[in-house]
Amino acid sequence: MGTKLWAIGLMVLCTIFTSVAQVFYKLGAARLSFSVISLITNLPLLTGMALYVLGAFIMIIAFKGGDVSVLYPIIATDYIWVSLMAAYFFNEALNLFKWTGVFLIIAGIVFIGLGSKEKEAVGYTEVV
């Protein structure tokens, strides 16, 4: 099964939703006081949970359009989005090690995608 461009786009959208959810989790954690009332009235925490659920639905729809071995590694871009958002919203530093990690994540996703294209080009068939 070839992976459709719309499925890749949905996976990227999924990672944006789940990354924004992490920002809301961080905001919610600052208000958290380990009680049931605190949990159910914590709007940032509830917003983060809702965004995660929405991201899961988007991911499920995306899986209809391609190979899981191509689509799921896109989830690794979560680390990139969260790092960028942490720098922007929480003034966390992006040092050389973090930028190197971002580059390696992007390279890994590209290599996995290229591996999928190579499989299609040579007429590779799996034996299960």
PDB file of C-alpha atoms in Angstrom:
ATOM      1  CA  MET A   1       0.000   0.000   0.000  1.00  0.00           C
ATOM      2  CA  GLY A   2       1.435   3.366  -0.951  1.00  0.00           C
ATOM      3  CA  THR A   3       1.188   6.166   1.559  1.00  0.00           C
ATOM      4  CA  LYS A   4      -1.026   9.048   0.474  1.00  0.00           C
ATOM      5  CA  LEU A   5       0.041  12.655   0.925  1.00  0.00           C
ATOM      6  CA  TRP A   6      -3.161  13.479   2.828  1.00  0.00           C
ATOM      7  CA  ALA A   7      -2.321  10.759   5.369  1.00  0.00           C
ATOM      8  CA  ILE A   8       1.107  12.302   5.942  1.00  0.00           C
ATOM      9  CA  GLY A   9      -0.544  15.702   6.362  1.00  0.00           C
ATOM     10  CA  LEU A  10      -2.973  14.276   8.921  1.00  0.00           C
ATOM     11  CA  MET A  11      -0.106  12.740  10.889  1.00  0.00           C
ATOM     12  CA  VAL A  12       1.665  16.100  10.989  1.00  0.00           C
ATOM     13  CA  LEU A  13      -1.601  17.686  12.151  1.00  0.00           C
ATOM     14  CA  CYS A  14      -1.888  14.984  14.813  1.00  0.00           C
ATOM     15  CA  THR A  15       1.587  15.838  16.111  1.00  0.00           C
ATOM     16  CA  ILE A  16       0.716  19.515  16.290  1.00  0.00           C
ATOM     17  CA  PHE A  17      -2.388  18.758  18.367  1.00  0.00           C
ATOM     18  CA  THR A  18      -0.509  16.443  20.733  1.00  0.00           C
ATOM     19  CA  SER A  19       2.387  18.888  21.054  1.00  0.00           C
ATOM     20  CA  VAL A  20       0.061  21.746  21.939  1.00  0.00           C
ATOM     21  CA  ALA A  21      -1.497  19.338  24.444  1.00  0.00           C
ATOM     22  CA  GLN A  22       1.922  19.053  26.119  1.00  0.00           C
ATOM     23  CA  VAL A  23       2.022  22.829  26.561  1.00  0.00           C
ATOM     24  CA  PHE A  24      -1.402  22.704  28.204  1.00  0.00           C
ATOM     25  CA  TYR A  25      -0.252  19.803  30.415  1.00  0.00           C
ATOM     26  CA  LYS A  26       2.663  21.932  31.588  1.00  0.00           C
ATOM     27  CA  LEU A  27       0.340  24.862  32.309  1.00  0.00           C
ATOM     28  CA  GLY A  28      -2.080  22.550  34.098  1.00  0.00           C
ATOM     29  CA  ALA A  29       0.683  20.970  36.166  1.00  0.00           C
ATOM     30  CA  ALA A  30       1.515  24.383  37.628  1.00  0.00           C
ATOM     31  CA  ARG A  31      -2.044  24.577  39.019  1.00  0.00           C
ATOM     32  CA  LEU A  32      -2.297  20.963  40.145  1.00  0.00           C
ATOM     33  CA  SER A  33      -2.883  20.079  43.778  1.00  0.00           C
ATOM     34  CA  PHE A  34      -3.478  16.306  43.785  1.00  0.00           C
ATOM     35  CA  SER A  35      -7.175  16.359  44.587  1.00  0.00           C
ATOM     36  CA  VAL A  36     -10.111  15.217  42.505  1.00  0.00           C
ATOM     37  CA  ILE A  37     -11.570  18.735  42.424  1.00  0.00           C
ATOM     38  CA  SER A  38      -8.244  20.133  41.253  1.00  0.00           C
ATOM     39  CA  LEU A  39      -8.130  17.591  38.425  1.00  0.00           C
ATOM     40  CA  ILE A  40     -11.666  18.112  37.137  1.00  0.00           C
ATOM     41  CA  THR A  41     -11.550  21.915  37.335  1.00  0.00           C
ATOM     42  CA  ASN A  42      -8.099  22.327  35.809  1.00  0.00           C
ATOM     43  CA  LEU A  43      -8.968  23.851  32.425  1.00  0.00           C
ATOM     44  CA  PRO A  44      -5.442  23.660  30.920  1.00  0.00           C
ATOM     45  CA  LEU A  45      -5.193  19.995  31.910  1.00  0.00           C
ATOM     46  CA  LEU A  46      -8.624  19.202  30.459  1.00  0.00           C
ATOM     47  CA  THR A  47      -7.758  21.102  27.270  1.00  0.00           C
ATOM     48  CA  GLY A  48      -4.572  19.054  26.931  1.00  0.00           C
ATOM     49  CA  MET A  49      -6.530  15.830  27.345  1.00  0.00           C
ATOM     50  CA  ALA A  50      -9.078  16.903  24.732  1.00  0.00           C
ATOM     51  CA  LEU A  51      -6.307  17.763  22.272  1.00  0.00           C
ATOM     52  CA  TYR A  52      -4.719  14.341  22.842  1.00  0.00           C
ATOM     53  CA  VAL A  53      -8.011  12.587  22.121  1.00  0.00           C
ATOM     54  CA  LEU A  54      -8.490  14.693  18.987  1.00  0.00           C
ATOM     55  CA  GLY A  55      -4.939  13.824  17.914  1.00  0.00           C
ATOM     56  CA  ALA A  56      -5.709  10.119  18.380  1.00  0.00           C
ATOM     57  CA  PHE A  57      -8.782  10.362  16.140  1.00  0.00           C
ATOM     58  CA  ILE A  58      -6.772  12.176  13.481  1.00  0.00           C
ATOM     59  CA  MET A  59      -4.073   9.482  13.663  1.00  0.00           C
ATOM     60  CA  ILE A  60      -6.625   6.701  13.213  1.00  0.00           C
ATOM     61  CA  ILE A  61      -8.017   8.393  10.099  1.00  0.00           C
ATOM     62  CA  ALA A  62      -4.478   8.903   8.762  1.00  0.00           C
ATOM     63  CA  PHE A  63      -3.730   5.185   9.107  1.00  0.00           C
ATOM     64  CA  LYS A  64      -6.411   4.508   6.480  1.00  0.00           C
ATOM     65  CA  GLY A  65      -4.198   6.297   3.960  1.00  0.00           C
ATOM     66  CA  GLY A  66      -0.877   4.566   4.256  1.00  0.00           C
ATOM     67  CA  ASP A  67       1.663   2.262   5.786  1.00  0.00           C
ATOM     68  CA  VAL A  68       2.026   2.405   9.541  1.00  0.00           C
ATOM     69  CA  SER A  69       5.798   2.005   9.100  1.00  0.00           C
ATOM     70  CA  VAL A  70       5.850   5.310   7.194  1.00  0.00           C
ATOM     71  CA  LEU A  71       3.183   7.234   9.094  1.00  0.00           C
ATOM     72  CA  TYR A  72       3.953   6.413  12.716  1.00  0.00           C
ATOM     73  CA  PRO A  73       7.561   7.682  12.696  1.00  0.00           C
ATOM     74  CA  ILE A  74       6.129  11.125  11.907  1.00  0.00           C
ATOM     75  CA  ILE A  75       4.993  11.119  15.550  1.00  0.00           C
ATOM     76  CA  ALA A  76       8.663  11.758  16.392  1.00  0.00           C
ATOM     77  CA  THR A  77       8.153  15.321  15.177  1.00  0.00           C
ATOM     78  CA  ASP A  78       6.324  15.806  18.496  1.00  0.00           C
ATOM     79  CA  TYR A  79       9.756  16.216  20.070  1.00  0.00           C
ATOM     80  CA  ILE A  80      10.572  18.983  17.609  1.00  0.00           C
ATOM     81  CA  TRP A  81       7.302  20.869  18.094  1.00  0.00           C
ATOM     82  CA  VAL A  82       7.472  20.559  21.885  1.00  0.00           C
ATOM     83  CA  SER A  83      11.065  21.811  21.948  1.00  0.00           C
ATOM     84  CA  LEU A  84      10.146  24.834  19.837  1.00  0.00           C
ATOM     85  CA  MET A  85       7.030  25.572  21.896  1.00  0.00           C
ATOM     86  CA  ALA A  86       8.944  25.174  25.168  1.00  0.00           C
ATOM     87  CA  ALA A  87      11.466  27.731  23.956  1.00  0.00           C
ATOM     88  CA  TYR A  88       8.701  30.117  22.898  1.00  0.00           C
ATOM     89  CA  PHE A  89       6.209  29.748  25.762  1.00  0.00           C
ATOM     90  CA  PHE A  90       8.457  28.794  28.691  1.00  0.00           C
ATOM     91  CA  ASN A  91      11.774  30.397  27.665  1.00  0.00           C
ATOM     92  CA  GLU A  92      13.550  27.034  27.701  1.00  0.00           C
ATOM     93  CA  ALA A  93      16.924  27.038  25.970  1.00  0.00           C
ATOM     94  CA  LEU A  94      17.541  25.284  22.661  1.00  0.00           C
ATOM     95  CA  ASN A  95      21.216  24.405  22.801  1.00  0.00           C
ATOM     96  CA  LEU A  96      23.446  22.621  20.301  1.00  0.00           C
ATOM     97  CA  PHE A  97      22.487  19.184  21.620  1.00  0.00           C
ATOM     98  CA  LYS A  98      18.771  19.872  21.195  1.00  0.00           C
ATOM     99  CA  TRP A  99      19.269  21.245  17.669  1.00  0.00           C
ATOM    100  CA  THR A 100      21.342  18.158  16.822  1.00  0.00           C
ATOM    101  CA  GLY A 101      18.491  16.000  18.106  1.00  0.00           C
ATOM    102  CA  VAL A 102      16.017  17.908  15.941  1.00  0.00           C
ATOM    103  CA  PHE A 103      18.212  17.319  12.888  1.00  0.00           C
ATOM    104  CA  LEU A 104      18.542  13.602  13.668  1.00  0.00           C
ATOM    105  CA  ILE A 105      14.781  13.224  14.098  1.00  0.00           C
ATOM    106  CA  ILE A 106      14.157  14.861  10.726  1.00  0.00           C
ATOM    107  CA  ALA A 107      16.856  12.718   9.100  1.00  0.00           C
ATOM    108  CA  GLY A 108      15.351   9.563  10.592  1.00  0.00           C
ATOM    109  CA  ILE A 109      11.890  10.365   9.282  1.00  0.00           C
ATOM    110  CA  VAL A 110      13.295  11.125   5.821  1.00  0.00           C
ATOM    111  CA  PHE A 111      15.271   7.851   5.739  1.00  0.00           C
ATOM    112  CA  ILE A 112      12.203   5.845   6.729  1.00  0.00           C
ATOM    113  CA  GLY A 113      10.196   7.558   3.990  1.00  0.00           C
ATOM    114  CA  LEU A 114      12.925   6.909   1.425  1.00  0.00           C
ATOM    115  CA  GLY A 115      13.071   3.265   2.487  1.00  0.00           C
ATOM    116  CA  SER A 116       9.374   2.982   1.748  1.00  0.00           C
ATOM    117  CA  LYS A 117       9.808   4.556  -1.698  1.00  0.00           C
ATOM    118  CA  GLU A 118      12.654   2.163  -2.501  1.00  0.00           C
ATOM    119  CA  LYS A 119      10.477  -0.804  -1.563  1.00  0.00           C
ATOM    120  CA  GLU A 120       7.776   0.376  -3.992  1.00  0.00           C
ATOM    121  CA  ALA A 121      10.284   1.124  -6.777  1.00  0.00           C
ATOM    122  CA  VAL A 122      11.815  -2.359  -6.840  1.00  0.00           C
ATOM    123  CA  GLY A 123       8.471  -4.151  -6.634  1.00  0.00           C
ATOM    124  CA  TYR A 124       9.156  -5.547  -3.185  1.00  0.00           C
ATOM    125  CA  THR A 125       6.503  -7.942  -1.918  1.00  0.00           C
ATOM    126  CA  GLU A 126       6.289  -9.089   1.645  1.00  0.00           C
ATOM    127  CA  VAL A 127       5.860 -12.701   2.598  1.00  0.00           C
ATOM    128  CA  VAL A 128       3.821 -13.047   5.737  1.00  0.00           C
TER     129      VAL A 128
END
